[in-house]
Coordinates of C-alpha atoms in Angstrom, one line a residue:
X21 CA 4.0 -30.5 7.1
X22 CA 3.3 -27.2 5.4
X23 CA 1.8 -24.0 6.1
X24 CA -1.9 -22.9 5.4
X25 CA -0.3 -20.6 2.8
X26 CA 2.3 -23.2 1.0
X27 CA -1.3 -25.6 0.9
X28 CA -3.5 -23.2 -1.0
X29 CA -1.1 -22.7 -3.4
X30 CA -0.3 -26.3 -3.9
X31 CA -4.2 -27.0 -4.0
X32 CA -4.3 -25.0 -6.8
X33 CA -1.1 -25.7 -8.2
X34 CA -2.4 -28.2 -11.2
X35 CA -5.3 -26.2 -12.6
X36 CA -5.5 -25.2 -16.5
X37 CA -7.2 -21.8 -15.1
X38 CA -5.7 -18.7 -15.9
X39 CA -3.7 -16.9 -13.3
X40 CA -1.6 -14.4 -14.5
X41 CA -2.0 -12.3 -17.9
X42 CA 1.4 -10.2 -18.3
X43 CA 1.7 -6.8 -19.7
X44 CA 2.0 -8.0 -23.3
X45 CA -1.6 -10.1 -22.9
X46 CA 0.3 -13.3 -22.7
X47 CA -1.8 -15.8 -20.6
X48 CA -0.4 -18.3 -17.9
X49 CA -2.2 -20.7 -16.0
X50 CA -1.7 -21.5 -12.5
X51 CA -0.6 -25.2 -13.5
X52 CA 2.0 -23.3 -15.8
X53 CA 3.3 -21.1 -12.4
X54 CA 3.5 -24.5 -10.5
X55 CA 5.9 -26.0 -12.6
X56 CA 7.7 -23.0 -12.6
X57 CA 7.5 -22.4 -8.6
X58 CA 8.9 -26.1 -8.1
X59 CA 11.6 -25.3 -10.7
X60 CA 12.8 -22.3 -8.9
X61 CA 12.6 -24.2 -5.7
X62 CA 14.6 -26.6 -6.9
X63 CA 17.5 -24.4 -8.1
X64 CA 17.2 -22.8 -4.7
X65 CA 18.4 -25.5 -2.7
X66 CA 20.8 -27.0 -4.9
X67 CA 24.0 -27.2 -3.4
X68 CA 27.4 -28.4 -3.9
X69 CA 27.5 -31.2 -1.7
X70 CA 23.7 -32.1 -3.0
X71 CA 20.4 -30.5 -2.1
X72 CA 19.5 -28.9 0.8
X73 CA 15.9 -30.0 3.0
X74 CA 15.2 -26.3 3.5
X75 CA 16.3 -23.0 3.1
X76 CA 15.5 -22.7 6.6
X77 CA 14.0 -18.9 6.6
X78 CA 17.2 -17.6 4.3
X79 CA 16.3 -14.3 2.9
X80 CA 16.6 -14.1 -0.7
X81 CA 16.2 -11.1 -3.1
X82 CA 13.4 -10.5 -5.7
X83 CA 14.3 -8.3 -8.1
X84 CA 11.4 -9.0 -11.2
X85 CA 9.1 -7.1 -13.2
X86 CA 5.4 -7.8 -12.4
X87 CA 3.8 -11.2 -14.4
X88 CA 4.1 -14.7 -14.5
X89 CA 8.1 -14.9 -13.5
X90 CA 7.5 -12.8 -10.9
X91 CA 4.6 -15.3 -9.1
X92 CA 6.9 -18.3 -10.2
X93 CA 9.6 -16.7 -8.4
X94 CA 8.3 -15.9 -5.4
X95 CA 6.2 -19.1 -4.7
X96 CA 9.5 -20.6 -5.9
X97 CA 11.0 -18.9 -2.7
X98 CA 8.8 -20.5 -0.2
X99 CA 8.2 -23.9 -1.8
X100 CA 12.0 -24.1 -0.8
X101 CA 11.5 -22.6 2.8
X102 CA 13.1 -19.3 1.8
X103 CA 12.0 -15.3 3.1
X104 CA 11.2 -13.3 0.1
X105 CA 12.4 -9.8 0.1
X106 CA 11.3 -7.9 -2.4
X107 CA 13.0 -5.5 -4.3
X108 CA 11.9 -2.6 -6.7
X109 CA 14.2 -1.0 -10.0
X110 CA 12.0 2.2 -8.7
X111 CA 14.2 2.8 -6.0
X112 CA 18.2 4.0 -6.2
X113 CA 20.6 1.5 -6.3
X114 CA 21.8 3.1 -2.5
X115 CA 18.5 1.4 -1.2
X116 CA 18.6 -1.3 -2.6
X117 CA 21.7 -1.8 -1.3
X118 CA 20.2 -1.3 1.9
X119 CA 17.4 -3.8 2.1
X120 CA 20.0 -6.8 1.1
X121 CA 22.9 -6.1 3.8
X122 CA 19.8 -5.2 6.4
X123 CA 18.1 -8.5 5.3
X124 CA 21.7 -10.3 4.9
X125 CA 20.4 -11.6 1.5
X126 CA 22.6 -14.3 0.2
X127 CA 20.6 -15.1 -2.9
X128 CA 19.0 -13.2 -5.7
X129 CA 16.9 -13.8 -8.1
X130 CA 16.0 -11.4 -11.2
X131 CA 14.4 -10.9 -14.7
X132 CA 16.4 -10.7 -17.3
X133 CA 15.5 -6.7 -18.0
X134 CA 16.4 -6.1 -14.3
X135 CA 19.6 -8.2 -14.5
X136 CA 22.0 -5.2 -14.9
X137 CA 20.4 -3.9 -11.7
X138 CA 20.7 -6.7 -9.8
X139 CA 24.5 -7.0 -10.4
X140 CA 25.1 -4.2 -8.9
X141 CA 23.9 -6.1 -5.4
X142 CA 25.5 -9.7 -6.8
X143 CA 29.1 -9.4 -5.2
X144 CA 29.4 -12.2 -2.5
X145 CA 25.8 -13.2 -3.4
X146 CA 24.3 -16.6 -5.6
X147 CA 22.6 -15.0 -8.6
X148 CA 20.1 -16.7 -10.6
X149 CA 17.9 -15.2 -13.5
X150 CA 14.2 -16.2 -14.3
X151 CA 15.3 -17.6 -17.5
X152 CA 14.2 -21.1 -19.2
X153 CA 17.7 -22.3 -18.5
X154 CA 16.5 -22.0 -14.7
X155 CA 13.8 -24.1 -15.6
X156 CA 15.6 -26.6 -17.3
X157 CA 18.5 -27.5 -15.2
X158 CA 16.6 -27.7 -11.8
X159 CA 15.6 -30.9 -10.8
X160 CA 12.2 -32.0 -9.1
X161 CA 12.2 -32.0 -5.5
X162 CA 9.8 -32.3 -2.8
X163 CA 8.5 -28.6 -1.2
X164 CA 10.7 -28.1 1.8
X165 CA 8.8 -28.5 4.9
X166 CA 7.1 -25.5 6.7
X167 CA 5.1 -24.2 9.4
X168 CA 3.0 -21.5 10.2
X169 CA 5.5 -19.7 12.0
X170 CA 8.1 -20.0 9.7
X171 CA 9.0 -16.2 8.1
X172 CA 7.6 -15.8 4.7
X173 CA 8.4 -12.3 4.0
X174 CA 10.2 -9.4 4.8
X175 CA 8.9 -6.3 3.7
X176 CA 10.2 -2.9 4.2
X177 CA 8.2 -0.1 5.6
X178 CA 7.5 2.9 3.1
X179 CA 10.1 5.2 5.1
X180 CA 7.9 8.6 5.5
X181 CA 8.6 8.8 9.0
X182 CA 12.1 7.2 9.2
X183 CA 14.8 4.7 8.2
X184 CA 12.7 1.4 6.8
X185 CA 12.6 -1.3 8.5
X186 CA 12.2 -5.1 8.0
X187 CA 9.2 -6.3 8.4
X188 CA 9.2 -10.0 9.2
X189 CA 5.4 -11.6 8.2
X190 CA 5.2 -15.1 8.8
X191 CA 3.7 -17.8 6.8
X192 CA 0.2 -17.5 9.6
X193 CA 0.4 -13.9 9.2
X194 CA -0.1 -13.8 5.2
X195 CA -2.4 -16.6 5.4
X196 CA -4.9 -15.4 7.8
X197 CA -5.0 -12.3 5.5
X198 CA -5.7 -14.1 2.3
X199 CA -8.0 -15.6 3.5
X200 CA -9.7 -13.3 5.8
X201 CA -9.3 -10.5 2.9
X202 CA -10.8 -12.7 0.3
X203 CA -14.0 -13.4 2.1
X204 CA -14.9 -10.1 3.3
X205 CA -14.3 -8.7 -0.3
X206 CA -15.8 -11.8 -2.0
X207 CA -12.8 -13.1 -4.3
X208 CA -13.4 -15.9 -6.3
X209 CA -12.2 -17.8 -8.9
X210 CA -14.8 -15.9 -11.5
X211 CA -12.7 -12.6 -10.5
X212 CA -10.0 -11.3 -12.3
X213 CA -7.8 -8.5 -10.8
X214 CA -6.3 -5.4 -12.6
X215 CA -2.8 -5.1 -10.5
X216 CA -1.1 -1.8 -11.4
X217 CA 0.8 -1.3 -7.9
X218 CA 4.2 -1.8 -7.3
X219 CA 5.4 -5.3 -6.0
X220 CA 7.3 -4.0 -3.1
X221 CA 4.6 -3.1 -0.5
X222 CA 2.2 -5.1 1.7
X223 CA -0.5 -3.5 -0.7
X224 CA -0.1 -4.7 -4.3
X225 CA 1.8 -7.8 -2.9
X226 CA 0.0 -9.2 -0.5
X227 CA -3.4 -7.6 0.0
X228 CA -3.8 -7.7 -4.0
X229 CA -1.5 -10.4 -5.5
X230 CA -2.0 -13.1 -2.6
X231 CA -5.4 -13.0 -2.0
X232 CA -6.5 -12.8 -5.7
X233 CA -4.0 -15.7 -6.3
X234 CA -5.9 -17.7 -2.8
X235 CA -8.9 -17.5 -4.7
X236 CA -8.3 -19.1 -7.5
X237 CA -8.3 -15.8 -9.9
X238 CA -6.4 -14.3 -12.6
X239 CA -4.4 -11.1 -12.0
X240 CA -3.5 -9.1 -14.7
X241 CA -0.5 -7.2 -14.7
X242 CA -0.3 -3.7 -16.2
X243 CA 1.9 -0.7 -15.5
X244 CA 0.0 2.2 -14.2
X245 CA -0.8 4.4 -17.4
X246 CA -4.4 6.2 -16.8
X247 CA -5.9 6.1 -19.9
X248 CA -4.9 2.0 -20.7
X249 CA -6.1 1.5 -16.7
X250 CA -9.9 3.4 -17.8
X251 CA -9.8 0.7 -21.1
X252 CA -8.7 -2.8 -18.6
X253 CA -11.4 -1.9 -16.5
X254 CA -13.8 -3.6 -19.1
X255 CA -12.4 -6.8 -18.8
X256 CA -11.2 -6.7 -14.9
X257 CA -13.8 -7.0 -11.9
X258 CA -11.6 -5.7 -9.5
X259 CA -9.6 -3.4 -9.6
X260 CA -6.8 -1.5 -6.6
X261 CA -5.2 2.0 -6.4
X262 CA -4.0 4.7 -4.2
X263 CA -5.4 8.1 -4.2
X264 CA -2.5 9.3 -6.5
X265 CA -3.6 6.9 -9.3
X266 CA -7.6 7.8 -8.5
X267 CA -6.4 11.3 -9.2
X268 CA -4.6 10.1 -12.3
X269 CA -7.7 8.8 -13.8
X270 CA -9.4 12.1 -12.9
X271 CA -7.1 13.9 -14.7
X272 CA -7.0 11.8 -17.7
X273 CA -11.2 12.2 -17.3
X274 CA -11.4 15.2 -17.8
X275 CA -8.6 15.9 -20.0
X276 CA -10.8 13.4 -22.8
X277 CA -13.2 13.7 -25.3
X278 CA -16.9 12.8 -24.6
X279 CA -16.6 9.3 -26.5
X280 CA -14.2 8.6 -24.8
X281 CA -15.7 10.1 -21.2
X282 CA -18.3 7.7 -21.9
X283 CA -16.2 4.6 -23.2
X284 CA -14.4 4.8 -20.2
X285 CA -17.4 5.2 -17.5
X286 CA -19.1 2.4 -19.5
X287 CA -15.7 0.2 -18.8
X288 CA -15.9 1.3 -15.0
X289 CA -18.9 -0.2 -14.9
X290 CA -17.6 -3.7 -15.4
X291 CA -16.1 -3.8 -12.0
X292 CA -17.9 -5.4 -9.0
X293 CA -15.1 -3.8 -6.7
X294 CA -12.8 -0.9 -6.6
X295 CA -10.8 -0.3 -3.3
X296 CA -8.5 2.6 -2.3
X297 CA -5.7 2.2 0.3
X298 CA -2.3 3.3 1.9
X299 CA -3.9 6.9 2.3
X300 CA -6.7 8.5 2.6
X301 CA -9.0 8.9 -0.7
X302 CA -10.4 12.5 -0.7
X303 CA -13.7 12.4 -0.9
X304 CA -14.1 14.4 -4.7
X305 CA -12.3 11.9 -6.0
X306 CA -14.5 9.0 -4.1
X307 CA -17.3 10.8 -5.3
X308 CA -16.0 11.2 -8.9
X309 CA -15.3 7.4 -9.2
X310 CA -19.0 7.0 -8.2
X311 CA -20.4 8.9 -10.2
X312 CA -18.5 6.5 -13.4
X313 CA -18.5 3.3 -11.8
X314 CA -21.7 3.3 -9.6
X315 CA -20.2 2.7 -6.5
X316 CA -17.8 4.1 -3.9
X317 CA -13.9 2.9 -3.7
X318 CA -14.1 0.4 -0.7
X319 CA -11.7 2.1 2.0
X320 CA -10.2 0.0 4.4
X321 CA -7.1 0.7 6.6
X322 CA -3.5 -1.5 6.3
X323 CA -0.1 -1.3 7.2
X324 CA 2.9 -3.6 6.5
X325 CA 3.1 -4.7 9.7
X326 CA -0.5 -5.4 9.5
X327 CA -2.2 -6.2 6.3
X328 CA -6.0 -5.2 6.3
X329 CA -7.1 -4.1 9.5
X330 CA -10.0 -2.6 9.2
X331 CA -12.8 -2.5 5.7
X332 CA -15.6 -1.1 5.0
X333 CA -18.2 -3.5 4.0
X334 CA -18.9 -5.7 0.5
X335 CA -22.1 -5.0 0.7
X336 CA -23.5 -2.1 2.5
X337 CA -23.0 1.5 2.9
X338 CA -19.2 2.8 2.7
X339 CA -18.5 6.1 5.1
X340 CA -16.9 8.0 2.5
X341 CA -13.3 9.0 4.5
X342 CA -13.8 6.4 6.9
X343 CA -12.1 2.4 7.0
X344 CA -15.1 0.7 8.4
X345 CA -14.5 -2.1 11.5
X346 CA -12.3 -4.7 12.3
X347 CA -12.2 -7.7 10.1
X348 CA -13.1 -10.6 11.9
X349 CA -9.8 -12.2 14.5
X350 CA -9.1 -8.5 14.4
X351 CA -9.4 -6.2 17.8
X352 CA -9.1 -2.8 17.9
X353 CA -8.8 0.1 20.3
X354 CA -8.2 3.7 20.9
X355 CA -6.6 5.1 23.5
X356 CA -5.1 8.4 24.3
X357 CA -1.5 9.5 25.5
X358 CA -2.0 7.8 28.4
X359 CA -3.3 4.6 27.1
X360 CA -6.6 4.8 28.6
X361 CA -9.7 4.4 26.0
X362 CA -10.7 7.4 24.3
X363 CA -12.8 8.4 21.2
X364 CA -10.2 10.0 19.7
X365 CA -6.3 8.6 20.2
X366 CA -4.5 5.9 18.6
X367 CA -5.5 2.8 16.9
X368 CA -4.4 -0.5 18.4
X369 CA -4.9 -3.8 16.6
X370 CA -4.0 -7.1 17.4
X371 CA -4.9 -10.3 16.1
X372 CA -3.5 -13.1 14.0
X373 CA -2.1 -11.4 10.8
X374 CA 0.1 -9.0 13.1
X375 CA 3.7 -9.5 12.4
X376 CA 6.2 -10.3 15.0
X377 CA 8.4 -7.9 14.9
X378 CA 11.5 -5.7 12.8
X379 CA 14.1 -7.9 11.3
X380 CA 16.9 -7.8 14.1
X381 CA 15.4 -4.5 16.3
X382 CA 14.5 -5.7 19.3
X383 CA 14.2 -2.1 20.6
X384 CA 12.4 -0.7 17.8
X385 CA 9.9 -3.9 17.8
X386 CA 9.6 -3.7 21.5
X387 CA 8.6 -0.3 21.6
X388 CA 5.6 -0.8 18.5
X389 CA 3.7 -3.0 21.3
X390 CA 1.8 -2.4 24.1
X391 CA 1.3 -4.9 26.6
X392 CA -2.5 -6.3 27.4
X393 CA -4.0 -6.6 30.4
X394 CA -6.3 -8.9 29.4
X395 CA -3.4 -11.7 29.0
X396 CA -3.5 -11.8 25.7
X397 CA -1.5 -10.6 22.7
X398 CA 0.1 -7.6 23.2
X399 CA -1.2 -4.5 20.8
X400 CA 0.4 -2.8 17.9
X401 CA 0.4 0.3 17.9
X402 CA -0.1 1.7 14.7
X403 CA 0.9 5.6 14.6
X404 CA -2.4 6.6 13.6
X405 CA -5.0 8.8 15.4
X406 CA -8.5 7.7 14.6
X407 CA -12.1 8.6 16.0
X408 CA -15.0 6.3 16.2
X409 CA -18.1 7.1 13.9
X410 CA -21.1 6.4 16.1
X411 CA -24.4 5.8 14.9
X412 CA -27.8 7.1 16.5
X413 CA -27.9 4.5 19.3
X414 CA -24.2 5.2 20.2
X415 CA -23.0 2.0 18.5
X416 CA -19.8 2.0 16.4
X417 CA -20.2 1.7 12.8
X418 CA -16.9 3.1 11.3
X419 CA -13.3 4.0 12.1
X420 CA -12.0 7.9 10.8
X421 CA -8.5 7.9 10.2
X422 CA -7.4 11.3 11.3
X423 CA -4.2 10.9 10.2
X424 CA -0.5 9.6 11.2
X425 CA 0.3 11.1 14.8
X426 CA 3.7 12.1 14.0
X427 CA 3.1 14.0 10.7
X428 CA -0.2 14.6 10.4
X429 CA -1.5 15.2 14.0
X430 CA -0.5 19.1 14.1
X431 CA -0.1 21.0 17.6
X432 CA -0.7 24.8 16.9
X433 CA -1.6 27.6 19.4
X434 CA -2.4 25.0 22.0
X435 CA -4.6 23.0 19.4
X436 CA -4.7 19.7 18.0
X437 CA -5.1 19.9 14.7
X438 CA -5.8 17.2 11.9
X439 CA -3.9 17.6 8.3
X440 CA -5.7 15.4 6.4
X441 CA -9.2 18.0 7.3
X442 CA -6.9 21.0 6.3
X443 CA -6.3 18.7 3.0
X444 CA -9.9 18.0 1.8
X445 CA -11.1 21.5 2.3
X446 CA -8.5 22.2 0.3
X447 CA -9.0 20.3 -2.4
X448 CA -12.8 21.4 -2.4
X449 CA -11.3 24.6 -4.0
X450 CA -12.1 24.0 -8.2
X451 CA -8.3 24.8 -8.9
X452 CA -6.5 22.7 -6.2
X453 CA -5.2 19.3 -7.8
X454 CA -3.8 18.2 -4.5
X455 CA -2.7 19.8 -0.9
X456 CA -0.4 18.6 1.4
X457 CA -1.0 20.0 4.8
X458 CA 2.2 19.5 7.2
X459 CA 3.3 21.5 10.9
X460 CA 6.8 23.3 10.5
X461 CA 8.4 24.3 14.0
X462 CA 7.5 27.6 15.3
X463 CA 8.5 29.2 18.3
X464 CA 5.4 31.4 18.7
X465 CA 2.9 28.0 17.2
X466 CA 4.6 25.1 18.3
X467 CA 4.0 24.0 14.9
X468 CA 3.2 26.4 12.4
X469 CA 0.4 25.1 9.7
X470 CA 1.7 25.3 6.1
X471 CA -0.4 24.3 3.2
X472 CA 1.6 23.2 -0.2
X473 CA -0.9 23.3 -2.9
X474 CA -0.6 22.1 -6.4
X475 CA -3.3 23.3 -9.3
X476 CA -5.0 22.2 -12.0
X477 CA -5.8 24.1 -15.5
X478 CA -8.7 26.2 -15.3
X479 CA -10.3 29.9 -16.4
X480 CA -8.8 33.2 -15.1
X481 CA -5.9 33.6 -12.6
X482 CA -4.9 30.7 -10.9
X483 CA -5.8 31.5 -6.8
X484 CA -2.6 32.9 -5.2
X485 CA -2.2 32.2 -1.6
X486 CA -4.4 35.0 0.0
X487 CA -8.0 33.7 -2.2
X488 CA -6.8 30.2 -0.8
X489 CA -6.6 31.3 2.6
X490 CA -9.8 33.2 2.5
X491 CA -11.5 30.2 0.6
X492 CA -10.1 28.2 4.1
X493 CA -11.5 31.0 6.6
X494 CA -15.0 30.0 4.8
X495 CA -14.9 26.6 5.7
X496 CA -12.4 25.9 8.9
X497 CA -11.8 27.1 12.6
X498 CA -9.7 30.0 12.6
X499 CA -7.2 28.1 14.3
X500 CA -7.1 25.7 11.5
X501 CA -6.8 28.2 8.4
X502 CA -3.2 27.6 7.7
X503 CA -0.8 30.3 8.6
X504 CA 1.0 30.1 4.6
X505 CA -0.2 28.8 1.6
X506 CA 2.7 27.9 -0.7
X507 CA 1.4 26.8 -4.8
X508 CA 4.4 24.1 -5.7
X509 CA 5.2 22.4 -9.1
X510 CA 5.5 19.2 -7.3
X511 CA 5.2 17.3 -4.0
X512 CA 8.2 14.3 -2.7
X513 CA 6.3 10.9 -2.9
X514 CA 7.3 7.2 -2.3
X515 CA 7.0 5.0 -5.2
X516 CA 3.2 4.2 -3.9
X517 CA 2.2 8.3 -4.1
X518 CA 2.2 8.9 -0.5
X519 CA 3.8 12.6 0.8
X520 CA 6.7 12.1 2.4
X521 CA 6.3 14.4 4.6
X522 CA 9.3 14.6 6.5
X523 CA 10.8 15.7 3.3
X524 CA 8.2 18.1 2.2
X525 CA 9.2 20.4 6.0
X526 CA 12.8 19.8 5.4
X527 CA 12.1 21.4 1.9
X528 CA 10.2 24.2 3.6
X529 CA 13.0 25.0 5.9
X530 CA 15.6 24.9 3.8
X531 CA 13.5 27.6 1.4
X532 CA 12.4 29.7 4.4
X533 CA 16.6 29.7 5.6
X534 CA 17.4 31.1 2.0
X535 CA 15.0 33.6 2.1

């Protein structure tokens, strides 16, 4: 017996299409990656005394660059009934470190460029490199037996609101969002995928890599370089980002000639989808994608412990700053500190591509549910206040992320106040690149609202903080205008782009202490 997830890729284990084209244009087809996949498997449960049925859920350690080794590897993993944890080289060794004692990996697997990496994690752990000698010396086996419930991956949260956590996804959960995912965005084997995001996080891995790879199509693999990205997108049809890599290609836009301005929209053009994800997209760089590629980036709302949640639709109009509804087996609600339904509160989902639970936090997973009176699955909360967009007749048509409730749901002066509206008035200002809007602890405020700002290039004297708090007072509540405007060289991101936050106040503090 396998899983719905081990069967798709076994159905499609034997074709001569192309499935992965690697940073240096080499082409591999999916037969080519099945070979592979059963190779890896193989070495996986070899074992002194012979080989082993099953891995039986065994957490073992990615540690491979993006392309054809890395897709080997992983299918390689649950072919022999293993629990991928990916790793990433973009992270200290100090967390790496973390993820394979929190995991208790006992096997890892890396490319040769990532090799002296990876033996840094290798005492008291198998390790095995994605080599042809791999290849070579495993034998054929069977694909270990597995169920939809069996764990597939463990995934670590992003960390912007504390320690990361293991999240387990089982083979069901991954699954139901390939396929789910895949539909509503219309994959299919005539697609091929530009991946630029990191391996590591529910986004490029699963809700890019998996479902393109469940639909038959060819990913190719490029690192994230704004200018080559503008080029791909003549030959991709879909293509995924983050707003910091929207903002990337804005930069590099405008920073260009007008051949190549016009090369580059012409290449845009070529795509049937772009999507944005993991954080809100601002709306001038939606719009500024539009006005290149014809259409607006496809918002939709995710987590790890999730997958897709929520999407705007294929076809249809897209809300700019809004995620759309629930894809179908998903249910959503809103409710208030209380728990009682509200328009504005926290999202709840449910359905079956929700995880379980946090790798060995019983307490921790516990308290991310909320028990339903209806008597069926309990809800996840997901940390994020949202607001129902209505349409003339009253009827939901889109969900407004107003941001996450611990970092981006401000309390000032007896207000609730949202960050990410701060944010985009903001950026509406000609010389703001980005803003970062966050709530440092104030005795008079509760939370004081603090703007971090970072400009572009542009005519005359760059705004100092009064002309950006007077460009605020001409847009905002007064209660919203922030209360300081600081202009930064940089912001702290995670290796997807996000603020962190967290950091950002700590950093605040610590310069308000010294001064």
């Amino acid at each position: 017996m396998h899983s719905p997830l081990v069967e798709r890729w076994l159905s499609l284990a034997t074709s001569p299409r192309p499935a992965v084209i690697d940073a240096a244009g080499a082409v591999h087809t999916y037969a080519e990656l099945g070979h592979g996949a059963r190779s890896i498997a193989s070495a996986l449960r070899e074992a002194p005394g012979g080989a082993r049925a099953s891995l039986a859920g065994e957490r073992v350690g990615l540690l491979i660059s993006p392309g054809a080794a890395f897709v080997e590897a992983l299918m390689g993993v649950l072919l022999a009934g293993g629990t991928g944890v990916v790793l990433t080289p973009l992270y200290p060794t100090r967390e790496r470190r973390y993820f394979c004692e929190d995991a208790r990996v006992g096997v890892l697997i890396a490319s040769p460029d990532l090799a002296p990496l990876a033996a840094e994690l290798s005492e008291g752990r198998r390790l095995l490199l994605t080599d042809e000698g791999l290849r070579e010396g495993a034998r054929e086996l069977e694909p270990a037996p597995s169920s939809p419930a069996s764990p597939a991956l463990q995934l670590y949260t992003s960390g912007t609101t504390g320690r990361p956590k293991g999240a387990v996804l089982s083979h069901e959960n991954l699954a139901t969002q390939q396929a789910l995912v895949g539909r509503a965005w219309g994959f299919s084997q005539e697609d091929r995928l530009l991946h630029t995001l990191p391996l590591h996080h529910m986004h490029g891995l699963a809700i890019a890599l998996l479902t393109a790879l469940g639909s038959g199509a060819c990913t190719r693999f490029l690192p994230f370089d704004a200018p080559r990205v503008w080029d791909a997108m003549a030959e991709a049809t879909v293509f995924m980002g983050v707003p910091s890599m929207y903002q990337r290609l804005h930069v590099a836009y405008e920073a260009a000639d007008v051949d190549t301005r016009a090369r580059w929209s012409r290449a845009a053009t070529h795509l049937r989808l772009a999507t944005s994800g993991s954080a809100a997209l601002p709306t001038s760089l939606g719009e500024f994608f539009r006005a290149r590629s014809g259409a607006y980036p496809l918002e939709r709302f995710g987590m790890t412990e999730i997958g897709v949640g929520l999407t705007n639709p294929l076809e249809g109009e897209r809300r700019p700053g809004c995620v759309g509804l629930p894809l179908p087996t998903v249910d959503a609600r809103v409710v208030d500190e209380a728990g009682v339904e509200a328009e504005v509160g926290e999202l709840l989902i449910r359905g079956p591509s929700v995880f379980g639970g946090y790798f060995e936090r019983p307490e921790e997973t516990a308290a991310a549910f909320v028990a339903a009176t209806d008597g069926g699955a309990p809800w996840f909360r997901t940390g994020d206040t949202v607001t129902r967009v209505l349409d003339e007749a009253g009827a939901p048509v889109a969900f407004k992320i107003l941001g996450r409730t611990s970092v981006d749901i401000l309390k000032s002066g007896g207000y609730k106040l949202s960050a990410l509206e701060i944010e985009e008035t903001l950026r509406e200002h000609p010389r703001v690149l980005d803003a970062a809007v966050v709530g440092v602890p104030d005795e008079a405020w509760g939370e004081r609202v603090v703007a971090c700002v970072l400009l572009r290039e542009g005519p005359g004297h760059p705004p100092d903080a009064r002309a950006l708090r007077a460009f605020c007072k001409e847009r905002l509540a007064p209660y919203k205008v922030p209360k300081d405007v600081h202009v930064m060289a940089a912001l702290p991101r995670n290796p997807l782009g996000k603020v962190v936050k967290p950091d950002l106040i700590r950093e605040l503090e610590g310069r308000e202490k010294r001064e």
